[in-house]
CSV table of C-alpha atoms in Angstrom, one decimal:
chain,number,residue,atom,x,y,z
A,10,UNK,CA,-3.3,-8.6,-1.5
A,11,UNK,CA,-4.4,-11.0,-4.4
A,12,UNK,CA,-1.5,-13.3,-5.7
A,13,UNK,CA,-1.0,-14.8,-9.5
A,14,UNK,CA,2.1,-16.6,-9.9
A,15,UNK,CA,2.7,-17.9,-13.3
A,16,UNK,CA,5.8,-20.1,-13.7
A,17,UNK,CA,8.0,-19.6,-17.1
A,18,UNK,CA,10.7,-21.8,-18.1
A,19,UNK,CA,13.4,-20.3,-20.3
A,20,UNK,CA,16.8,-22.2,-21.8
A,21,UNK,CA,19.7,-20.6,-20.2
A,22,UNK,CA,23.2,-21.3,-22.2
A,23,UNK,CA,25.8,-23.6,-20.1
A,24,UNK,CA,23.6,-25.1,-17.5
A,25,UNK,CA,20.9,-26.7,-19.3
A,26,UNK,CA,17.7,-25.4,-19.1
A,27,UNK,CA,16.7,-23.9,-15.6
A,28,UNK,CA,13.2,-23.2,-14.3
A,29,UNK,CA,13.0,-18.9,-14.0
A,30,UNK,CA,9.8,-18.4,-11.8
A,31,UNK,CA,8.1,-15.2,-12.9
A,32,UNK,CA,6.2,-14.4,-10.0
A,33,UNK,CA,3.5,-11.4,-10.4
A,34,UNK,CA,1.9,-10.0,-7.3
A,35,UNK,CA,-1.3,-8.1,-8.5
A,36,UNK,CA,-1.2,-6.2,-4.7
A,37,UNK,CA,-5.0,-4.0,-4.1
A,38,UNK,CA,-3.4,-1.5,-2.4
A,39,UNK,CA,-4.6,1.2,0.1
A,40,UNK,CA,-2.2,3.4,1.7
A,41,UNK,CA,-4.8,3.7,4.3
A,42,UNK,CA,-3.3,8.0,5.0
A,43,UNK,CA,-2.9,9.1,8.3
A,44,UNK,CA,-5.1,12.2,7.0
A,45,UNK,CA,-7.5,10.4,4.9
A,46,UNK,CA,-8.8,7.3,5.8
A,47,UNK,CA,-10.0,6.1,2.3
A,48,UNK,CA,-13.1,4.0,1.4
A,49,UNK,CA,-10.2,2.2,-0.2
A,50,UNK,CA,-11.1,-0.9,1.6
A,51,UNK,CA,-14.7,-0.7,2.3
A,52,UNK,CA,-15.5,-3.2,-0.2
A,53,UNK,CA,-14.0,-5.6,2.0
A,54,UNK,CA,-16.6,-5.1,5.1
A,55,UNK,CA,-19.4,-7.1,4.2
A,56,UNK,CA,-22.7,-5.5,5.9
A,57,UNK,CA,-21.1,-2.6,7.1
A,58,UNK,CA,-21.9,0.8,7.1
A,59,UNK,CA,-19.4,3.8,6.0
A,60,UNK,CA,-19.5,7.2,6.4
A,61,UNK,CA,-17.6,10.3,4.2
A,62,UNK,CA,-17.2,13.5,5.9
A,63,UNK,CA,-14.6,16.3,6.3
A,64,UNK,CA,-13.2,17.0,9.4
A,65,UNK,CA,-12.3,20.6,11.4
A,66,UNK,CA,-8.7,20.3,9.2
A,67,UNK,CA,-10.3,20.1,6.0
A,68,UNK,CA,-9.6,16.0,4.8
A,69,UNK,CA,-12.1,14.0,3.9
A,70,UNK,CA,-12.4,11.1,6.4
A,71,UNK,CA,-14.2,7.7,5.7
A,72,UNK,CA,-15.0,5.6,8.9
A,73,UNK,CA,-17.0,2.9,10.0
A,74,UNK,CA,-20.9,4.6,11.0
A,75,UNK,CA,-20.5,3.3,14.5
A,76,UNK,CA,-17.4,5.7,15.2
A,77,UNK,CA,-18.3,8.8,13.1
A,78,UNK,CA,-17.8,11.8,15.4
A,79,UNK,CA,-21.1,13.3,16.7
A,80,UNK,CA,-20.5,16.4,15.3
A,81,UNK,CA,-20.2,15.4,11.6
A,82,UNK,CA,-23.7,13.5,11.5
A,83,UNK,CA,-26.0,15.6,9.8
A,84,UNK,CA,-23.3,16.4,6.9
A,85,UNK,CA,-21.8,12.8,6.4
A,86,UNK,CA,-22.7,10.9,4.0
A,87,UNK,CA,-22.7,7.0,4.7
A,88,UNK,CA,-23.6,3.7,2.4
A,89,UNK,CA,-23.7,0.0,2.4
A,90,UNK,CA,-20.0,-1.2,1.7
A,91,UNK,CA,-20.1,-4.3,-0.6
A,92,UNK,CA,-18.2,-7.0,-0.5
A,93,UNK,CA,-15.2,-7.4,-3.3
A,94,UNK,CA,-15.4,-9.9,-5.5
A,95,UNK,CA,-11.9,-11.9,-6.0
A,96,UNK,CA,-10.2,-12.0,-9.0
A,97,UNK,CA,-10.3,-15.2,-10.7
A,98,UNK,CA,-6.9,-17.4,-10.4
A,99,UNK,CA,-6.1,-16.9,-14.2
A,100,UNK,CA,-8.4,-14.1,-15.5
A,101,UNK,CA,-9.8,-13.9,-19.1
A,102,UNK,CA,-6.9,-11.9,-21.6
A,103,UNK,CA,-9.8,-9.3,-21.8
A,104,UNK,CA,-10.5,-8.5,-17.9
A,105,UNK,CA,-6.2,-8.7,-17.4
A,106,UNK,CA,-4.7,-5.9,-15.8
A,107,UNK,CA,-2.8,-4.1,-18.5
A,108,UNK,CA,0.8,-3.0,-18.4
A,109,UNK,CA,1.1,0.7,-16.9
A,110,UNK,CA,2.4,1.9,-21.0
A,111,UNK,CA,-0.3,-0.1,-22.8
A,112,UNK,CA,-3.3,2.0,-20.4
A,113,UNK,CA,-5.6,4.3,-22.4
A,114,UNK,CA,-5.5,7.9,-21.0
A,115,UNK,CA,-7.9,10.2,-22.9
A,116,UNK,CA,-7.0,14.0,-23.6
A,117,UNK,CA,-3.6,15.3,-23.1
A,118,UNK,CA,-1.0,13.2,-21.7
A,119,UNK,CA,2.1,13.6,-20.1
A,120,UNK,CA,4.8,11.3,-20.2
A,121,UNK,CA,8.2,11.7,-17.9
A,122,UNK,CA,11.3,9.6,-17.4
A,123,UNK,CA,12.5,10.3,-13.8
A,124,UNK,CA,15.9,9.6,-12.6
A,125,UNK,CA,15.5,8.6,-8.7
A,126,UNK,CA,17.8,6.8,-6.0
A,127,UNK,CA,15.7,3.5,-6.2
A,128,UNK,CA,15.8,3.4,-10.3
A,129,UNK,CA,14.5,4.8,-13.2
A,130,UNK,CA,10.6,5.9,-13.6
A,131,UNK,CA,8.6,5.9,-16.7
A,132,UNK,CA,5.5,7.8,-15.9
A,133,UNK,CA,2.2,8.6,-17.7
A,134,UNK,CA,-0.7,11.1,-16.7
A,135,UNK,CA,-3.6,12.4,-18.6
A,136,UNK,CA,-4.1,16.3,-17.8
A,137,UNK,CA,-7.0,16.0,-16.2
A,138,UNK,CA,-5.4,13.8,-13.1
A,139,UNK,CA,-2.6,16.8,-12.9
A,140,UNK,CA,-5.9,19.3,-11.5
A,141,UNK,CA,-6.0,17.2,-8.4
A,142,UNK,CA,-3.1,17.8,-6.9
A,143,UNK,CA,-1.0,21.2,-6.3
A,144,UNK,CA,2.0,19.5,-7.4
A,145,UNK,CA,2.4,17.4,-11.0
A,146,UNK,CA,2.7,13.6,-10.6
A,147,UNK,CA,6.4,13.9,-12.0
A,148,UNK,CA,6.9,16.1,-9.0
A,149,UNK,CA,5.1,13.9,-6.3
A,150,UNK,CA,6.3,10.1,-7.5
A,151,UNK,CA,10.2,11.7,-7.1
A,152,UNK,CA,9.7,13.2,-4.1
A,153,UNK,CA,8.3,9.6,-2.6
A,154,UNK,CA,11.1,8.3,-4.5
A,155,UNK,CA,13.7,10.0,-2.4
A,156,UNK,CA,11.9,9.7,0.6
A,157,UNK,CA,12.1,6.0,0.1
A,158,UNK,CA,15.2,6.1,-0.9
A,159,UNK,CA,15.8,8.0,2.4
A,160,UNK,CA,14.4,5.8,5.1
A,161,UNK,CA,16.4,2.6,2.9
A,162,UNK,CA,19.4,4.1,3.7
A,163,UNK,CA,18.9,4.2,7.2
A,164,UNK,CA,20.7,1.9,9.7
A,165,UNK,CA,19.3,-1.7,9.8
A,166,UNK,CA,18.4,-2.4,6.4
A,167,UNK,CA,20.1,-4.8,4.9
A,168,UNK,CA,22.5,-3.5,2.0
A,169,UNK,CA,20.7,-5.4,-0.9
A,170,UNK,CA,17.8,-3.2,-0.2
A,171,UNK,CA,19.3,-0.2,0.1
A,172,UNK,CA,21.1,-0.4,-2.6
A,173,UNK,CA,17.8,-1.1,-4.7
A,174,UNK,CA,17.6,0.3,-8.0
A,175,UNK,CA,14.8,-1.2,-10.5
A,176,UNK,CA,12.6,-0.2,-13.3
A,177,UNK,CA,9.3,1.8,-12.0
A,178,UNK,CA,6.4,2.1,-14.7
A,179,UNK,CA,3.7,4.2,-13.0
A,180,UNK,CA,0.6,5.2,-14.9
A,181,UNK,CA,-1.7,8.1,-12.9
A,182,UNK,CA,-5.3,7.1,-14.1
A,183,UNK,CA,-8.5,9.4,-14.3
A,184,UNK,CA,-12.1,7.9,-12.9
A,185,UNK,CA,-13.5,6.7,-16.2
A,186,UNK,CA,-11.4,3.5,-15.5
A,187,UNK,CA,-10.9,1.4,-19.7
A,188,UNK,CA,-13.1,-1.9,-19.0
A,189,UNK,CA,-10.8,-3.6,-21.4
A,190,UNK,CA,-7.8,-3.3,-19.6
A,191,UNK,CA,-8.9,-2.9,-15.6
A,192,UNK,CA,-10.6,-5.9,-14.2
A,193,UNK,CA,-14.1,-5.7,-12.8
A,194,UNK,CA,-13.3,-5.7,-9.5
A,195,UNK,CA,-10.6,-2.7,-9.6
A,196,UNK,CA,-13.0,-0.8,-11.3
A,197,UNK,CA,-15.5,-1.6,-8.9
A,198,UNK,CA,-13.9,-1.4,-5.6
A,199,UNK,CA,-12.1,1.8,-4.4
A,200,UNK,CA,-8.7,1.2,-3.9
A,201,UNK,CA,-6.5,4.5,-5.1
A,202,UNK,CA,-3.4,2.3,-6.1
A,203,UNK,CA,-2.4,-1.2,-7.2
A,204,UNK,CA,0.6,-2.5,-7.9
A,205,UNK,CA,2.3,-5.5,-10.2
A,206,UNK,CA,6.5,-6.9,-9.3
A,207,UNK,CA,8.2,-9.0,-11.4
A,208,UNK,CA,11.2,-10.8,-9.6
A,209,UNK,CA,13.5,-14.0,-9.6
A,210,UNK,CA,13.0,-15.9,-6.3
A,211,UNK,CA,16.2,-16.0,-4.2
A,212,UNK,CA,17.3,-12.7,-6.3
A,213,UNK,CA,14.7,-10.1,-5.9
A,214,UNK,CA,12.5,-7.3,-7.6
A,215,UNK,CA,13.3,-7.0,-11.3
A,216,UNK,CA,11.1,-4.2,-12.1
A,217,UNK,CA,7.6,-2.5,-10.7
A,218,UNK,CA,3.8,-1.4,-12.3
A,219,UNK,CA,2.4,0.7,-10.3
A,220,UNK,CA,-1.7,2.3,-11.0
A,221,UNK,CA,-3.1,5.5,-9.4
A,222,UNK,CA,-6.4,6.4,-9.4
A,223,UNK,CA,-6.0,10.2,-8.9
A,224,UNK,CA,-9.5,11.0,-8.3
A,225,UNK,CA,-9.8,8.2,-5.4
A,226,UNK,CA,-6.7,9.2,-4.0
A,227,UNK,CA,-7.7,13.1,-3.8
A,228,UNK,CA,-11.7,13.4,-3.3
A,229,UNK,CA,-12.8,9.2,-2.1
A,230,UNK,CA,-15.7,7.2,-3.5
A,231,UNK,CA,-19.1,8.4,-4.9
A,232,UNK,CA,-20.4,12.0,-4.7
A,233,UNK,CA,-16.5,13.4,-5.0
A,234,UNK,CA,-17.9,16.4,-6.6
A,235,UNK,CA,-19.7,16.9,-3.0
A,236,UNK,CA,-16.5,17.5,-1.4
A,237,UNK,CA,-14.2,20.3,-1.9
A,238,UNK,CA,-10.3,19.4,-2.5
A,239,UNK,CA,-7.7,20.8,-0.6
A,240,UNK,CA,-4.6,20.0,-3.1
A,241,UNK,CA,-2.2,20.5,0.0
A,242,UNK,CA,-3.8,17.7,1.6
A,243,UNK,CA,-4.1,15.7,-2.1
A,244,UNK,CA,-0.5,16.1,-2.4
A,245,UNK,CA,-0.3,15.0,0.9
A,246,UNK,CA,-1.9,11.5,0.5
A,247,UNK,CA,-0.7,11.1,-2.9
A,248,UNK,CA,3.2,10.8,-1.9
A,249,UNK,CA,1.8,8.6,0.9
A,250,UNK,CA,-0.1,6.2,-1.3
A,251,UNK,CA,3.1,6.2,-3.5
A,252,UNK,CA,5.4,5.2,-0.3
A,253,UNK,CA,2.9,2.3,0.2
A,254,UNK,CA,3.1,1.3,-3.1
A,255,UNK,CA,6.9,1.5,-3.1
A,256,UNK,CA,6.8,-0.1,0.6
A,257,UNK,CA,5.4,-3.3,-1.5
A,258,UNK,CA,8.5,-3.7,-3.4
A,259,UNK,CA,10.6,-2.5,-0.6
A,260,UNK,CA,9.7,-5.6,1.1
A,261,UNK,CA,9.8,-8.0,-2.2
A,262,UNK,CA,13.3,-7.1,-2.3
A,263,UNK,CA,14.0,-7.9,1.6
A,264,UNK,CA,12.7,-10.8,1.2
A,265,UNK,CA,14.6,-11.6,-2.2
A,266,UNK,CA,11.8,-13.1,-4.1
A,267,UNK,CA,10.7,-15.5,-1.4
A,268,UNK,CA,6.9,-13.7,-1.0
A,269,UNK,CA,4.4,-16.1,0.7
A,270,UNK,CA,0.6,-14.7,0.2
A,271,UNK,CA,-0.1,-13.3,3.1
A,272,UNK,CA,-1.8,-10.3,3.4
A,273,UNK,CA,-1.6,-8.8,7.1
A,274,UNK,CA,2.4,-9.5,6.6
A,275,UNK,CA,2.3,-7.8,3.4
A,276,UNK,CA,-0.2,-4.8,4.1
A,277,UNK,CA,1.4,-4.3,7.5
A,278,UNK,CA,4.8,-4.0,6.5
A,279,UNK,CA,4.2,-1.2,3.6
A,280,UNK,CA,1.2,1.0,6.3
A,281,UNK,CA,4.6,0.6,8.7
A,282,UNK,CA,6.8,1.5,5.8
A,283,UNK,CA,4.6,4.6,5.5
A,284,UNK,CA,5.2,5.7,9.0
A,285,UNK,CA,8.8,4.7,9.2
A,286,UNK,CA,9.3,6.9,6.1
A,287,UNK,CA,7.5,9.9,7.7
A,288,UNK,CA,10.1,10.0,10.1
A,289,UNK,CA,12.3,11.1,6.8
A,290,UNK,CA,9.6,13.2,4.9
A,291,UNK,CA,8.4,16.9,5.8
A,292,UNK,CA,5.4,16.3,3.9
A,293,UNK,CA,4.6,12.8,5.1
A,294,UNK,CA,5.5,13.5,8.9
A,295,UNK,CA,3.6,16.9,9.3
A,296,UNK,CA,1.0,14.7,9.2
A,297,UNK,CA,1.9,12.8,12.2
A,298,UNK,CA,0.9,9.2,10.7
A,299,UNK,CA,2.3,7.2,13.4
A,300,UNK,CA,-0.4,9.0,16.2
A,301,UNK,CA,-3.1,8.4,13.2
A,302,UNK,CA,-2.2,4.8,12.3
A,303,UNK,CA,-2.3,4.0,16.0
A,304,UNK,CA,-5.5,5.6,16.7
A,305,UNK,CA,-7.4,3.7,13.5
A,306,UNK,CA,-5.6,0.4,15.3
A,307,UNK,CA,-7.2,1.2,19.0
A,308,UNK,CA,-11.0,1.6,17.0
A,309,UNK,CA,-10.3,-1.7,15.3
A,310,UNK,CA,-9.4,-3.5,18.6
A,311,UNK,CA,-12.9,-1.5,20.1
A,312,UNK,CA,-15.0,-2.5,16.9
A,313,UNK,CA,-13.9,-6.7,17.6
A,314,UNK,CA,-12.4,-8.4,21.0
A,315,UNK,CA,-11.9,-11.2,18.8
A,316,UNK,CA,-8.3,-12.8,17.5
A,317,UNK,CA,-7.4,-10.6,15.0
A,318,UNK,CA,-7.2,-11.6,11.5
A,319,UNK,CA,-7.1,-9.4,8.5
A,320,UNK,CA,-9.8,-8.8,6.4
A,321,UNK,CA,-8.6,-6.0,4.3
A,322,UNK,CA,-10.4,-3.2,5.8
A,323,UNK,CA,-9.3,0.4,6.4
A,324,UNK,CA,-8.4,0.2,9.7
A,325,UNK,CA,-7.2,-2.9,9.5
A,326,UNK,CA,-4.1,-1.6,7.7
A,327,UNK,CA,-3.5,0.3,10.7
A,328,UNK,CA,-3.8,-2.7,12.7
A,329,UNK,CA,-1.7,-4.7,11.0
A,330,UNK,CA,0.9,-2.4,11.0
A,331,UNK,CA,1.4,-2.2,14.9
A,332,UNK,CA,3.1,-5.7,14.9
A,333,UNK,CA,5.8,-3.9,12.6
A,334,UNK,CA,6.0,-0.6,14.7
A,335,UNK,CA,5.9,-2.4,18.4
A,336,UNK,CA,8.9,-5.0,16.8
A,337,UNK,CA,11.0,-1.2,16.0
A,338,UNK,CA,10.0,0.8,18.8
A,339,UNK,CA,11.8,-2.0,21.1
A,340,UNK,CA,14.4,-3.8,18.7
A,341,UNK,CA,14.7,-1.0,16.3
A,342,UNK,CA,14.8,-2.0,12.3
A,343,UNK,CA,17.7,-4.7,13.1
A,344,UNK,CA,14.7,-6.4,15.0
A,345,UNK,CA,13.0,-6.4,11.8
A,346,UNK,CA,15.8,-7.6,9.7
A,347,UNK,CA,16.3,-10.1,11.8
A,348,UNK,CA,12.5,-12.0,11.5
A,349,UNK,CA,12.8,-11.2,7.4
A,350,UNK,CA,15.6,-12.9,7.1
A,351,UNK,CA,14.2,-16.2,8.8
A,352,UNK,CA,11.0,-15.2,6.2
A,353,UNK,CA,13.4,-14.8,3.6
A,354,UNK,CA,14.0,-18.5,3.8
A,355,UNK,CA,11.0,-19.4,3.0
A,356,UNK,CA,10.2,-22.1,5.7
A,357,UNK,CA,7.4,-20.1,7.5
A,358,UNK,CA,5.5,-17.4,8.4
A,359,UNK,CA,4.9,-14.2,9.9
A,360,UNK,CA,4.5,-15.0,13.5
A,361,UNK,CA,6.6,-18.1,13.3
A,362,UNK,CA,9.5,-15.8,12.5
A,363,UNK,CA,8.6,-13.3,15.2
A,364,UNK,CA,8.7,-16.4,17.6
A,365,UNK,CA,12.2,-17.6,15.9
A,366,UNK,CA,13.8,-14.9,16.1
A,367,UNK,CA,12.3,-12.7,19.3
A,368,UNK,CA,11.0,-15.3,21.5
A,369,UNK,CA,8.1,-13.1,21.2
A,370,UNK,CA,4.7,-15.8,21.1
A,371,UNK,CA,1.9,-14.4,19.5
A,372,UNK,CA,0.2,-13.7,23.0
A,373,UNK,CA,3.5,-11.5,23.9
A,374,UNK,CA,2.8,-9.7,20.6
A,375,UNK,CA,-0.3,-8.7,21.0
A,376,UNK,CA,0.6,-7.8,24.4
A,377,UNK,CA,3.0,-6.0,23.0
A,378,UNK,CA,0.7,-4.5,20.7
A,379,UNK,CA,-1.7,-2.9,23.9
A,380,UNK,CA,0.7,-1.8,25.3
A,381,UNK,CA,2.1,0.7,22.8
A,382,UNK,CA,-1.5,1.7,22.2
A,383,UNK,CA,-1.7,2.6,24.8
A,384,UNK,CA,1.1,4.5,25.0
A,385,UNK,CA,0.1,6.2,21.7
């Protein structure tokens, strides 16, 4: 997840002039699917190998060449990932990401305002995005709406979170990506969604942009005209990458504005988010993401021995998101609660917190961690 903060100052009446910090978190998202395991992030693993295949279900799966299933060899199809370039600090106007209403969509577009439990939608979609998927994108961005909305409400979220209600402006975008208005390295890289908050530090989210690629999110990377679509499946992943998107902003309000850069905090929350919220979905938990998240977390912890540290891969979305899941499996969501609001603070990090608040040492987590693996 890329930061650019960009501080603001405007006069407020009575008290002077106070400092508003605008922060705007530019997050490269994957919802790394618990059917799909997208290319999203392949960008990321320098001098690695990937693979594209579709498996006995019918999904198209992307994995690392080293575990593709024997079977699927002689119909994969594998390249040289390439590393992503990062997005410069404060980008020229011309290679800024553009607000989701100002985004060119050729053809026939569709425009919707949705009324959801988290807040009012403005969505845009060009025709040619809706052939995708079985269901339109008005359909499929309310239904992850509610199932986020859902999974809030549960017991141990705090009540300024689940009583979140914000301005959504989601734009579905076809391949031909506008160069003006993407930067080079979204266009370039293959992640299906991205997403923008605007929030007051100490308040929370104000309001959220959020960018779907339709074609990554339903057929991958590359050949996509190779490989047949199953819109069930489509559907599927689409509501899923929506939930991770929304996860993002889930946790910007938790954590009221305070947001430190940190990417396997960030990215492992909203992959968590997206199994917690299966528990609540039909569609999402047919698909059993918890066993699929956990099994993408074993091949990362067989691929390196090492410390973990995130890179941004694939799986490493899946790993990342065990340190959430092993935290709720044995403390629940009030265990959770209870390290972001030592994060909301603002006075450390991640594993400090977990530390802080569980006596749980980073050695006891990733103990922790094998355990429920294993278990999984």
């Amino acid at each position: 997840m890329t930061v650019r903060a960009d501080v603001l100052s405007a006069g407020m009446q009575g008290a002077g002039m106070i400092s508003i910090h605008r922060i705007v978190f530019l997050a490269v998202l994957v919802a790394a699917s618990p059917l799909f395991l997208s290319q999203a992030s392949a960008e990321d693993q320098t001098g690695q190998r990937i693979c594209q295949f579709i498996d006995e279900r019918g999904v198209i799966r992307s994995v690392p060449e080293e575990s593709l299933p024997r079977e699927a060899k002689s119909s994969a199809r594998c390249f040289e990932s390439k590393p992503q370039s990062q997005p410069q600090s404060q980008p020229q106007r011309a290679g800024a990401l553009a607000a989701p209403s100002e985004i060119e969509l050729d053809g026939s577009v569709r425009r919707r305002e949705l009324s959801s439990p988290i807040g009012i939608i403005h969505l845009r979609w060009p025709v040619t995005v809706q052939r995708l998927f079985g269901r339109s994108p008005s359909r499929a961005t309310l239904e992850a709406a509610r199932a986020v909305a859902r999974g809030i409400s549960k017991p141990g979220f705090p009540s300024h979170v689940q009583r979140m209600s914000i301005r959504w402006n989601v734009v579905f975008l076809d391949a031909e990506l506008p160069e003006t208005q993407i930067p080079a390295n979204l266009r370039a890289g293959c992640h299906p969604g991205w997403m923008t908050a605007q929030f007051l530090p100490g308040v929370g989210i104000q309001e959220a942009n959020v960018y779907i690629v339709g074609q990554r999110v339903a057929t991958g990377c590359g050949d996509a005209d190779r490989l047949r679509v199953d819109t069930r499946v489509s559907d599927q992943h689409l509501i899923e990458v929506l939930v991770h998107e929304m996860g993002h902003a889930v946790e910007f309000q938790w954590l009221r504005g305070m947001v430190s850069s940190d990417r396997l905090r960030a990215e492992g929350f909203a992959t968590w988010f997206e199994q917690y919220v299966g528990d609540h979905s039909y569609l999402v938990r047919k698909s059993d993401p918890r066993r699929q998240h956990a099994e993408r977390a074993e091949i990362q912890r067989n691929l390196s021995k090492a410390a973990f540290t995130f890179s941004g891969t694939a799986l490493d979305y899946s790993r990342a998101s065990m340190y959430f899941a092993v935290i709720e499996a044995q403390k629940g969501v009030y265990g959770i609660a209870r390290v972001y609001e030592r994060l909301a603070e603002g006075k450390t990090d991640f594993f400090f917190a977990v530390e802080e608040e569980l006596r749980w040492d980073r050695e006891r987590i990733e103990a922790e961690v094998e355990r429920y693996l294993r278990k999984h």
